[in-house]
XYZ file of C-alpha atoms in Angstrom:
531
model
C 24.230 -55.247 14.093
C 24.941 -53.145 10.799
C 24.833 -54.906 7.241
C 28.112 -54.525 4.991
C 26.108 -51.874 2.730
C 24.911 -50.431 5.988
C 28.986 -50.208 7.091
C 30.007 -49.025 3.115
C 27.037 -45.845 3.725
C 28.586 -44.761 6.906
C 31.989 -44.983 5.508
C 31.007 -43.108 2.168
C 28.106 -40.527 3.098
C 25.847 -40.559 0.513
C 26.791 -43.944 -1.201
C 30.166 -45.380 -2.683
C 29.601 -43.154 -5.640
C 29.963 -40.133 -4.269
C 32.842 -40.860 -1.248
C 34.937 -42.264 -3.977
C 34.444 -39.388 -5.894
C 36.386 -36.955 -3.173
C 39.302 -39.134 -4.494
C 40.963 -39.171 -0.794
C 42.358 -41.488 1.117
C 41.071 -45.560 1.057
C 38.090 -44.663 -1.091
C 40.617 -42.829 -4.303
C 42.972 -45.823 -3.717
C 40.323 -48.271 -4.077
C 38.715 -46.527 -6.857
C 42.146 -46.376 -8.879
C 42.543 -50.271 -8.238
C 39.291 -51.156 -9.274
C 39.975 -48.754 -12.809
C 43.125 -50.552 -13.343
C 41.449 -53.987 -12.692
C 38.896 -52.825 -15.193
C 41.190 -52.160 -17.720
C 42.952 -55.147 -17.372
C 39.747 -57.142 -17.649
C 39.553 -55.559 -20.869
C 42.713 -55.935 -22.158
C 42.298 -60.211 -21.790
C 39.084 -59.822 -22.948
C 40.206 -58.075 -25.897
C 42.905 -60.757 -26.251
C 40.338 -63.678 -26.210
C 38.747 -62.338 -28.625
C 41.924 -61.838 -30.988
C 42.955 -65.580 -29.830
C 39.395 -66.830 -30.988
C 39.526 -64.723 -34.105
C 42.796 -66.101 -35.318
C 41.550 -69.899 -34.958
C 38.374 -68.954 -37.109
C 40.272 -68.026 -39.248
C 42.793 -70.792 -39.628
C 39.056 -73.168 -39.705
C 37.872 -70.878 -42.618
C 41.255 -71.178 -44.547
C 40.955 -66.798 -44.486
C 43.807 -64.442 -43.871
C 41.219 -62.435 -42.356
C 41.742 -61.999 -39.297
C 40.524 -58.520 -37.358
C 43.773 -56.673 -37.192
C 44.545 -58.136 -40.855
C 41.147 -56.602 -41.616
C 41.371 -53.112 -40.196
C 45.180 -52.873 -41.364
C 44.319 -53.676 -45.111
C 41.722 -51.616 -45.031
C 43.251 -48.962 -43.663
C 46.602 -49.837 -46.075
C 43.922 -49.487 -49.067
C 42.447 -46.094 -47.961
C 45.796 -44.225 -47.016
C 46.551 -41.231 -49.447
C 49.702 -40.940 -51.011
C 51.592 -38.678 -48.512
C 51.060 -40.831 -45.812
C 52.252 -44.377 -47.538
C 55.311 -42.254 -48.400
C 56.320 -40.987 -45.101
C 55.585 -44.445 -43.508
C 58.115 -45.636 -46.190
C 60.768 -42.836 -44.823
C 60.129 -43.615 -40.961
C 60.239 -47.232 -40.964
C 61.441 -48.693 -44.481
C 60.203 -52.127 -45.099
C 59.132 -52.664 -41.753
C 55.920 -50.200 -42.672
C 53.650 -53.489 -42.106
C 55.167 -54.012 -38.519
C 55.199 -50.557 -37.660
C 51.128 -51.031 -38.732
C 49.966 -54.235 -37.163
C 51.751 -52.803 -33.907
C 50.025 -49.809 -34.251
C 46.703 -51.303 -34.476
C 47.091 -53.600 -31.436
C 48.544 -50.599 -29.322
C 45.189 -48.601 -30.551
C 42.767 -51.911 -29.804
C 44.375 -52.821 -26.397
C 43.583 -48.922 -25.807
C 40.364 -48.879 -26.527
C 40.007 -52.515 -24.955
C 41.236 -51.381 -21.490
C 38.613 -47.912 -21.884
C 36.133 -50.398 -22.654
C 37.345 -52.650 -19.770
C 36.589 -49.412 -17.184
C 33.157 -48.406 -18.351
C 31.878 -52.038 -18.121
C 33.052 -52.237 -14.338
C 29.926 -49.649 -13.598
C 28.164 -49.760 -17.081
C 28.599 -52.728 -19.100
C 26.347 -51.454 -21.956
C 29.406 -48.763 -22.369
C 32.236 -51.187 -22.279
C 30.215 -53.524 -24.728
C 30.090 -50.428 -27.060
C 32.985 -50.209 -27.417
C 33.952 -53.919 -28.380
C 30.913 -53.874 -30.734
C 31.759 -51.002 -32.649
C 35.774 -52.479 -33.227
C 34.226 -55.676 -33.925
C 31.907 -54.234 -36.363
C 34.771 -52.111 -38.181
C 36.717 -55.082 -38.918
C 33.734 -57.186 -40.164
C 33.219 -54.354 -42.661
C 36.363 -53.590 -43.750
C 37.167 -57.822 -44.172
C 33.629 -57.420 -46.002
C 35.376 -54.724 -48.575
C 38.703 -57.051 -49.168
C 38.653 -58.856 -52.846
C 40.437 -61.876 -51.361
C 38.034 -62.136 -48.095
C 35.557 -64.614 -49.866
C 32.159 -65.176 -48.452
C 33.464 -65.928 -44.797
C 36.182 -63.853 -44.712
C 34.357 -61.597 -41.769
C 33.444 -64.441 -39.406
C 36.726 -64.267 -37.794
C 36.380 -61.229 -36.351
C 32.340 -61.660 -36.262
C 33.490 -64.467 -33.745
C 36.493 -62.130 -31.907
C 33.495 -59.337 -31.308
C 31.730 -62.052 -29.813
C 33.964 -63.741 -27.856
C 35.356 -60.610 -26.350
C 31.809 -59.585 -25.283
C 31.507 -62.760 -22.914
C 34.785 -62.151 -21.765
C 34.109 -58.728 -21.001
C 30.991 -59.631 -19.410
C 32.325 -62.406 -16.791
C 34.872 -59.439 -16.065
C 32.681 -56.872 -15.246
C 30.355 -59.434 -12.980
C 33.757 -60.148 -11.148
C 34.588 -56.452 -10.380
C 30.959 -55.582 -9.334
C 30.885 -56.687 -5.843
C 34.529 -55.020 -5.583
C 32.591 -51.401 -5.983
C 31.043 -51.341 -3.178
C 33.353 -53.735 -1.216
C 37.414 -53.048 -1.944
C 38.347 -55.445 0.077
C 36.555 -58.351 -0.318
C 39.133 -61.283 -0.287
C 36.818 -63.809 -2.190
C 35.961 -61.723 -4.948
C 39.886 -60.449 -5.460
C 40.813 -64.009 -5.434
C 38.037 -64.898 -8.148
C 39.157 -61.735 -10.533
C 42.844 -63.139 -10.019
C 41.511 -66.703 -10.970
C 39.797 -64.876 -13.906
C 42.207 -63.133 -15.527
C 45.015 -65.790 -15.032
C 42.431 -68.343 -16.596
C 41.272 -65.981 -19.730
C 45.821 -65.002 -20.312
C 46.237 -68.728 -20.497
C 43.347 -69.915 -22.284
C 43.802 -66.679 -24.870
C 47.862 -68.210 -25.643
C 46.429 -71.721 -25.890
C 43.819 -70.523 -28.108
C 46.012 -68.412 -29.763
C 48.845 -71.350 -30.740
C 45.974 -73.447 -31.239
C 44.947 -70.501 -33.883
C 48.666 -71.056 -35.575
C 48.227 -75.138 -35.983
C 44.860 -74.592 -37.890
C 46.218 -72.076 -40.088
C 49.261 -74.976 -41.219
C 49.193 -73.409 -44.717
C 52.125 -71.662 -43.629
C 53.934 -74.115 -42.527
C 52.833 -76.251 -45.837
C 53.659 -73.432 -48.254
C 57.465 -73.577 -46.344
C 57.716 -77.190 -46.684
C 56.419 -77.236 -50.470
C 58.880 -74.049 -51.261
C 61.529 -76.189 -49.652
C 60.804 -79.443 -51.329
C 60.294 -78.002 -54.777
C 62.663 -78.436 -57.901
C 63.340 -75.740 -60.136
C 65.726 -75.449 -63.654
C 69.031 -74.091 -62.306
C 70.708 -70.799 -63.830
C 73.895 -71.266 -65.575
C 76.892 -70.404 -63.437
C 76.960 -66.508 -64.596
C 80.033 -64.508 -62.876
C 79.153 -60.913 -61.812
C 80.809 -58.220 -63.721
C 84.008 -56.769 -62.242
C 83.080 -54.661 -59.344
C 83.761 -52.257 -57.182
C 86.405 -53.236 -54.596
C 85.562 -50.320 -51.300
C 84.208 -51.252 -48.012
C 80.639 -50.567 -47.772
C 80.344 -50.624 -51.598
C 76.983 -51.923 -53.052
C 77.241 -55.616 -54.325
C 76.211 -56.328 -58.048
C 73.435 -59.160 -56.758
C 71.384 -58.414 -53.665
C 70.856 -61.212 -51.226
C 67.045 -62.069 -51.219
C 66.665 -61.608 -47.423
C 68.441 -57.797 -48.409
C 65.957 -57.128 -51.332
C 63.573 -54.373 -50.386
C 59.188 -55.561 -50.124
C 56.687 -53.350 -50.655
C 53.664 -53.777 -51.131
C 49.812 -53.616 -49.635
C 49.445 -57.337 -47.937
C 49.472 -57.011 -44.875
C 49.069 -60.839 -44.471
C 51.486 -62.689 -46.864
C 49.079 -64.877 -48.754
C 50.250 -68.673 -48.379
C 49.606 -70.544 -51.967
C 50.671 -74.072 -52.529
C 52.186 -74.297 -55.825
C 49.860 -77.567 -56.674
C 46.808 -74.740 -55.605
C 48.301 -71.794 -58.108
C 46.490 -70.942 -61.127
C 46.884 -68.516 -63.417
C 44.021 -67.513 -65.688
C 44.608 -65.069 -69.000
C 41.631 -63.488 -70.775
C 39.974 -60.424 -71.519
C 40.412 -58.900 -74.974
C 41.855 -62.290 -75.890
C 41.056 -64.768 -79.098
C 40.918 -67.431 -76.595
C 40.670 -68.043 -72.834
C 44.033 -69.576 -70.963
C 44.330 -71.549 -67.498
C 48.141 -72.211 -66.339
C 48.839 -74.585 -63.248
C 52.387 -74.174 -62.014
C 53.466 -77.656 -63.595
C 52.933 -76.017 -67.268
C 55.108 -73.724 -66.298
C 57.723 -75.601 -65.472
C 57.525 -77.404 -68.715
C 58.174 -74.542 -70.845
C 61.318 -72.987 -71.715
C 62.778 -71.397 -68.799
C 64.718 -68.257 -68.620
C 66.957 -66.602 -66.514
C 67.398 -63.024 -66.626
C 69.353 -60.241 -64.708
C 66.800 -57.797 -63.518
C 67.331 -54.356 -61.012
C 63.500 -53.391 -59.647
C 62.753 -50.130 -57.933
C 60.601 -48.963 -55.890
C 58.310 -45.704 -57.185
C 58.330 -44.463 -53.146
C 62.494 -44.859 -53.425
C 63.262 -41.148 -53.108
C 66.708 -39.406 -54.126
C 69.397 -41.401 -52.306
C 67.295 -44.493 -50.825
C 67.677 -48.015 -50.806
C 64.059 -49.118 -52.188
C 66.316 -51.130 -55.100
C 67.257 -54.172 -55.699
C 69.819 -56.228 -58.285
C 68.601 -60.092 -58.601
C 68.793 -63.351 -61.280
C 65.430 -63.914 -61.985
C 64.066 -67.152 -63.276
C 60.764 -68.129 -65.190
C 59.274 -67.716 -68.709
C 58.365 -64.954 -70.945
C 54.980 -63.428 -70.225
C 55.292 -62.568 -74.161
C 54.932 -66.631 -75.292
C 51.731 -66.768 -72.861
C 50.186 -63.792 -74.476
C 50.731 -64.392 -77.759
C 49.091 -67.373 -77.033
C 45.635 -66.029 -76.031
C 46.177 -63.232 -78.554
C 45.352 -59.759 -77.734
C 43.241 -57.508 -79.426
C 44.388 -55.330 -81.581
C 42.517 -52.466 -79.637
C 44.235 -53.887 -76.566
C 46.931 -51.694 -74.843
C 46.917 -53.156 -70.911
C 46.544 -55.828 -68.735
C 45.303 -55.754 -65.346
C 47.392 -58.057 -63.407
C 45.991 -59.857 -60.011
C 47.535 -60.873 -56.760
C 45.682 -63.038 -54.376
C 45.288 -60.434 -51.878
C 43.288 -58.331 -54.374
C 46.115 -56.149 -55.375
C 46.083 -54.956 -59.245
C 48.111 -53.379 -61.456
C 47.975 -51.722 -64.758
C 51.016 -52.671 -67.547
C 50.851 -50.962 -70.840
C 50.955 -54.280 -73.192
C 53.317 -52.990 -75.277
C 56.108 -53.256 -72.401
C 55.146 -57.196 -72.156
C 55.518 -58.099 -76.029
C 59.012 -56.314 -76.900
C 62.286 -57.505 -76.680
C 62.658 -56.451 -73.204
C 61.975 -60.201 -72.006
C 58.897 -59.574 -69.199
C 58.587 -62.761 -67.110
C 56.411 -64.768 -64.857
C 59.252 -65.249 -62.069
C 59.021 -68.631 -59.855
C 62.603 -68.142 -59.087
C 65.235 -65.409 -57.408
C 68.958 -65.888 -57.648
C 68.711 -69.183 -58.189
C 66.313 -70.178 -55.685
C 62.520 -70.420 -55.281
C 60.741 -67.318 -54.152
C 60.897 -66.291 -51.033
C 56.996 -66.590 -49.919
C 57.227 -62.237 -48.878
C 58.491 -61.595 -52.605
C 55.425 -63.302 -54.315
C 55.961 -66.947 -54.165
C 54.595 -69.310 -56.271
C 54.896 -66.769 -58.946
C 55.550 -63.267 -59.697
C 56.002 -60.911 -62.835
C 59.075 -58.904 -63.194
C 59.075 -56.124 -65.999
C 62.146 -54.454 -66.447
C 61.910 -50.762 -66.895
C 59.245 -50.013 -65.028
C 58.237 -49.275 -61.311
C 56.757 -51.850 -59.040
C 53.520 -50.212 -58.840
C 52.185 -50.820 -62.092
C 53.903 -54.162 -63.127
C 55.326 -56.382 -60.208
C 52.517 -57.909 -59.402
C 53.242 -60.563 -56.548
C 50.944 -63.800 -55.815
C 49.853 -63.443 -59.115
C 46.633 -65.415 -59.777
C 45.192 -63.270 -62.761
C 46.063 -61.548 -66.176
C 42.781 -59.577 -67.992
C 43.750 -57.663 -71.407
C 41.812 -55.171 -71.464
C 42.261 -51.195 -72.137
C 43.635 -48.570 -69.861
C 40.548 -46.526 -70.109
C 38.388 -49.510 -69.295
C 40.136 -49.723 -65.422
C 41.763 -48.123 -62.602
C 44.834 -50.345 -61.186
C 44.844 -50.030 -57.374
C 47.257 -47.031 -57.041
C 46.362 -44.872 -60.191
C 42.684 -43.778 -57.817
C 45.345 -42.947 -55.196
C 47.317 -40.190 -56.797
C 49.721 -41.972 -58.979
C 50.551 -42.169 -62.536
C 49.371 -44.636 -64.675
C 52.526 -45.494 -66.472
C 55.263 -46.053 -64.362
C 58.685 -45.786 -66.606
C 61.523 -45.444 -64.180
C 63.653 -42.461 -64.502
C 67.274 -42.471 -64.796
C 68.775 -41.576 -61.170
C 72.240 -42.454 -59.397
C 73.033 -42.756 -55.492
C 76.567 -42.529 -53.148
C 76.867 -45.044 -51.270
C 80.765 -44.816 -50.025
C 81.859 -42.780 -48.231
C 78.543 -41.934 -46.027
C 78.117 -41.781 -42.558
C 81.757 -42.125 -41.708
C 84.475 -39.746 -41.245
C 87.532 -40.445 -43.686
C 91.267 -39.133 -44.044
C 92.536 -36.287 -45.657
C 94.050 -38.230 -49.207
C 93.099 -40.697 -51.778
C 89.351 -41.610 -50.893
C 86.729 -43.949 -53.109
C 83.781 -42.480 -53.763
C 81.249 -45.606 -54.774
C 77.742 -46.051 -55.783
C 75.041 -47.146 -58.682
C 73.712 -45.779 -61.081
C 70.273 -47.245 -62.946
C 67.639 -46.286 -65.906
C 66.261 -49.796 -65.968
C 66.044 -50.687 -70.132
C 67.756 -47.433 -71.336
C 71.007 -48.264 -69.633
C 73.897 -45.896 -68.009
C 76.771 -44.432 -70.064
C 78.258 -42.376 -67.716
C 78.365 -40.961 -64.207
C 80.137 -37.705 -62.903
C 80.762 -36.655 -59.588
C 81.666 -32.995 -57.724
C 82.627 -31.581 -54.799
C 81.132 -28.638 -52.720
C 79.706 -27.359 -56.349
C 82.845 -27.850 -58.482
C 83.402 -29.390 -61.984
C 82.194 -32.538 -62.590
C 84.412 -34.932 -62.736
C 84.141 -38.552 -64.673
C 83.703 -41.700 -62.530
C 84.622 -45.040 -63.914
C 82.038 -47.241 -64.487
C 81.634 -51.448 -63.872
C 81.011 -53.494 -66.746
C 78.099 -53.066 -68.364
C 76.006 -56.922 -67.725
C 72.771 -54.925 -69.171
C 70.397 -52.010 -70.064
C 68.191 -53.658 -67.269
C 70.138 -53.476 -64.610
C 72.514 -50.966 -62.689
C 75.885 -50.435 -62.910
C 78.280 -49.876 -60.394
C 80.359 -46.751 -60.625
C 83.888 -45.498 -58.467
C 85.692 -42.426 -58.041
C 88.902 -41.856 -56.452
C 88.497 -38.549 -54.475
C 92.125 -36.563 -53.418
C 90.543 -35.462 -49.851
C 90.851 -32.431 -47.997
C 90.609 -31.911 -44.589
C 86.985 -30.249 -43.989
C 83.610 -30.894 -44.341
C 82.188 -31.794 -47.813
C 79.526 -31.828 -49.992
C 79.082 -34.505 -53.013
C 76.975 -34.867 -55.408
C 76.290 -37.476 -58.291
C 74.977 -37.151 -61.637
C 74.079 -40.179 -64.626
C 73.557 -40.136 -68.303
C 71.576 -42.556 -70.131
C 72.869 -44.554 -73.239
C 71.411 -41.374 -75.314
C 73.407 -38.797 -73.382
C 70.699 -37.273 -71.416
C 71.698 -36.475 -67.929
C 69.617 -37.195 -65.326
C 66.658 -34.711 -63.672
C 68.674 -31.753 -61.510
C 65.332 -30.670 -59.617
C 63.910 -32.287 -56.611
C 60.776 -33.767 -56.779
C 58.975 -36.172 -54.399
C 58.176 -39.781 -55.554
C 54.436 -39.228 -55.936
C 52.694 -38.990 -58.776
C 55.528 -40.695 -61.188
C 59.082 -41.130 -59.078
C 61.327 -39.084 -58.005
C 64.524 -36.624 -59.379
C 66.997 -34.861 -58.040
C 71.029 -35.147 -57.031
C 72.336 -37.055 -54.503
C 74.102 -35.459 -52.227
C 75.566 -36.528 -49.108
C 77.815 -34.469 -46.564
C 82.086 -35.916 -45.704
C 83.974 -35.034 -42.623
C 87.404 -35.750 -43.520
C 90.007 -35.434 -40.991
């Protein structure tokens, strides 16, 4: 009577290596299952180890989880070009479009792994070792990772290795015997057991980490100075025109946290010092018992180019960053700060911008209520007149004065400027997109040059005269103003264009220019069908 490997040898001359390698018939099909079942096995064990990753995390109190760590990383290390055209493809949602990238890539690599461990589990390990070992690096290299901030995914590289390995032992005996019923059935058990206990361990992950659900509770609970009831000037009255205030969950984020640090306001500090007389600690209750103010601001985005929607009109509420500096008294041979966020972030403000009239703030507040935790909640700064990238600091935890030839803020090694004034520019935003009819026709927009202010805007058609728009009141130089223009249509297609002058008469820059190093210029222009 034959053995079962004595059966598998007559059935596969020369061993089950080399029958299932003529790819026919029962031998390919089994092959291709067992391939599949591999790379399932690493999938869930790549899974686990996220699962297990995520509640280390939550123990430790670190954002720092693996994909957090590889994403951040790879948000810190990508050139200039590249942050741009993510910006273009997929707007705000860059971050998304990142962490889903990631996990498409590690499930990948995962499943590859998941294969080569059915035959050689020193391969499949490999592979899981050298993903776990990027992200323990690269959490290693974050400012905000602390001490522990790499166990997470020390402990998801470790967990995904066991996982991987009671995988592998399952699929073994299915190599040489495809259909053995008891060792299908165990696989099944397996994997069903490991997708379970990965969600479990995965919720349990989100319970630990109850910061977020504290920092909600604490944003919810918390009692802020109310703005005066200020009306909005007169606007423009066209469908699709832009509203003078944008609704917070409307206001464009960007920034490089990939993980939206959680901070109680009873944790927030704020230390000031530096190139200071004397040393300053805030908590978020001495801020609240200064004088408050609340202040009209629009911000931009550097990356906005010609046209886009990277802006943003709101009531901000706090208190002058002026009063808090004064207090720790610069140095005379001062001319920066370096401003902090939790998450590591930096940014370089010429000091001069935070001591003039121009009323720079430490925001806890956006149209009237607290900041929304993805806009920098506890506590923000908001500098009018200048781009995001070297002055809205979000999650702010840290002020140094210091010198501009002293540091590099986290964008200037990257390809951008190091002063960041924001250039006069205008946009169409009515009609685009939609046919019209031949007749009257609004053409609607804003127009912004953030602490100069707008005196006028023109608009053409197809390459015409200009022709003079009529402008919104005027609420001030730091915001934008909203402009109209009542177009006598003809049928055709049609090209307009949009043009702003500052309060000194200078028209805005005619040439294109992409937003890296210093914003950019340019007309917008957008094409009409008009029936």
């Amino acid at each position: 009577m034959k053995q079962p490997a004595d059966e598998a040898r007559t059935k596969f001359p020369g061993g089950p290596g080399l029958g299932e390698a003529g790819g026919g018939g029962t031998a390919g099909r089994s092959r291709q299952v067992t391939r599949w079942r591999g790379a399932l096995g690493g999938v869930l064990a790549a899974m686990a180890g996220l699962a297990a990753g995520s509640v280390a995390a939550g123990l430790l109190g670190t954002s720092q989880t693996p994909v957090v760590a590889i994403g951040s990383a790879f948000i810190d290390r990508v050139p200039p070009w590249l942050k741009d055209l993510a910006i273009s493809w997929f707007g705000t949602h860059d971050k998304t479009a990142l962490r889903t990238g990631i996990l498409v890539v590690l499930l990948l690599l995962a499943a590859l792994g998941g294969v080569l461990a059915v035959r050689r589990y020193w391969a499949g390990a490999l592979i899981v070792v050298v993903l776990a070992g990027s992200a323990v690096v690269a959490a290693m290299t974050r400012a905000d990772a602390g001490q522990t901030g790499f166990l997470p995914s020390a402990v998801a590289g470790i967990t995904a290795l066991l996982v991987l390995r009671l995988f592998s032992k399952r699929l073994e005996p299915l190599i040489d015997f495809p259909e053995d019923g008891t060792s299908r059935r165990g696989f099944l058990q397996l994997s069903a057991g490991v997708a379970l206990g990965s969600a479990a361990v995965g919720l349990l992950g989100r319970v630990v980490s109850g910061n977020r659900a504290a920092v909600a509770d604490a944003r919810k609970d918390l009692q802020l100075p109310q703005p005066p009831t200020l009306d909005p000037p007169a606007g423009v009255q066209a469908e699709g025109a832009t509203p003078w205030a944008t609704p917070n969950d409307d206001f464009y984020r960007i920034d490089t946290a990939l993980s939206v640090p959680q901070i109680l306001p009873s944790d927030w500090k704020l230390r000031i010092h530096g190139m200071v007389d004397r040393e300053l600690q805030f908590s978020f209750d001495d801020l609240l018992k200064r004088q408050v103010v609340h202040k009209w601001v629009t911000l931009t985005c550097v990356s906005n180019e010609v046209g886009g929607d990277l802006i943003g009109n709101a009531l901000w509420s706090g208190v002058l960053l002026k009063d808090l500096l004064e207090e720790a008294g610069p140095s005379r041979d001062a001319d920066a700060i370096q401003s902090m966020s939790k998450d590591g972030f930096t940014a370089g403000t010429p000091l001069s911008t935070l001591l003039d009239d121009r009323q720079a703030m430490l925001a806890f507040a956006m149209n009237g209520q607290p900041l929304p935790v993805e806009h920098g909640f506890p506590v923000r700064i908001v500098v009018p007149g200048l781009y995001g990238y070297v002055s809205a600091t979000k999650w702010l935890v840290d002020i140094e004065v210091t010198r501009f030839d002293q540091f590099e803020a986290y964008w200037t090694p990257r390809g951008w400027s190091e002063l960041g004034p924001i250039k006069l520019s205008s946009r169409i935003d009515v009609p685009f997109g939609k046919k019209v009819t031949a007749g009257p026709v609004t053409v609607a927009g804003v127009a912004w040059d953030q602490h100069v202010g707008v005196s006028k805007v023109e608009v053409r058609v197809d390459g015409g005269p200009w022709q003079q728009a009529t402008l919104a009141t005027d609420a001030s130089i730091d915001t934008w103003r909203q402009w109209h223009w009542t177009w006598d249509a003809s049928r055709g297609t049609h090209l307009l264009q949009v043009r702003a002058f500052d309060d000194k008469g200078n028209a805005q820059i005619e040439a294109s220019a992409p937003p890296a190093p210093n914003g950019s210029t340019g007309l917008h222009t957008v094409s009409v069908k008009v029936d």
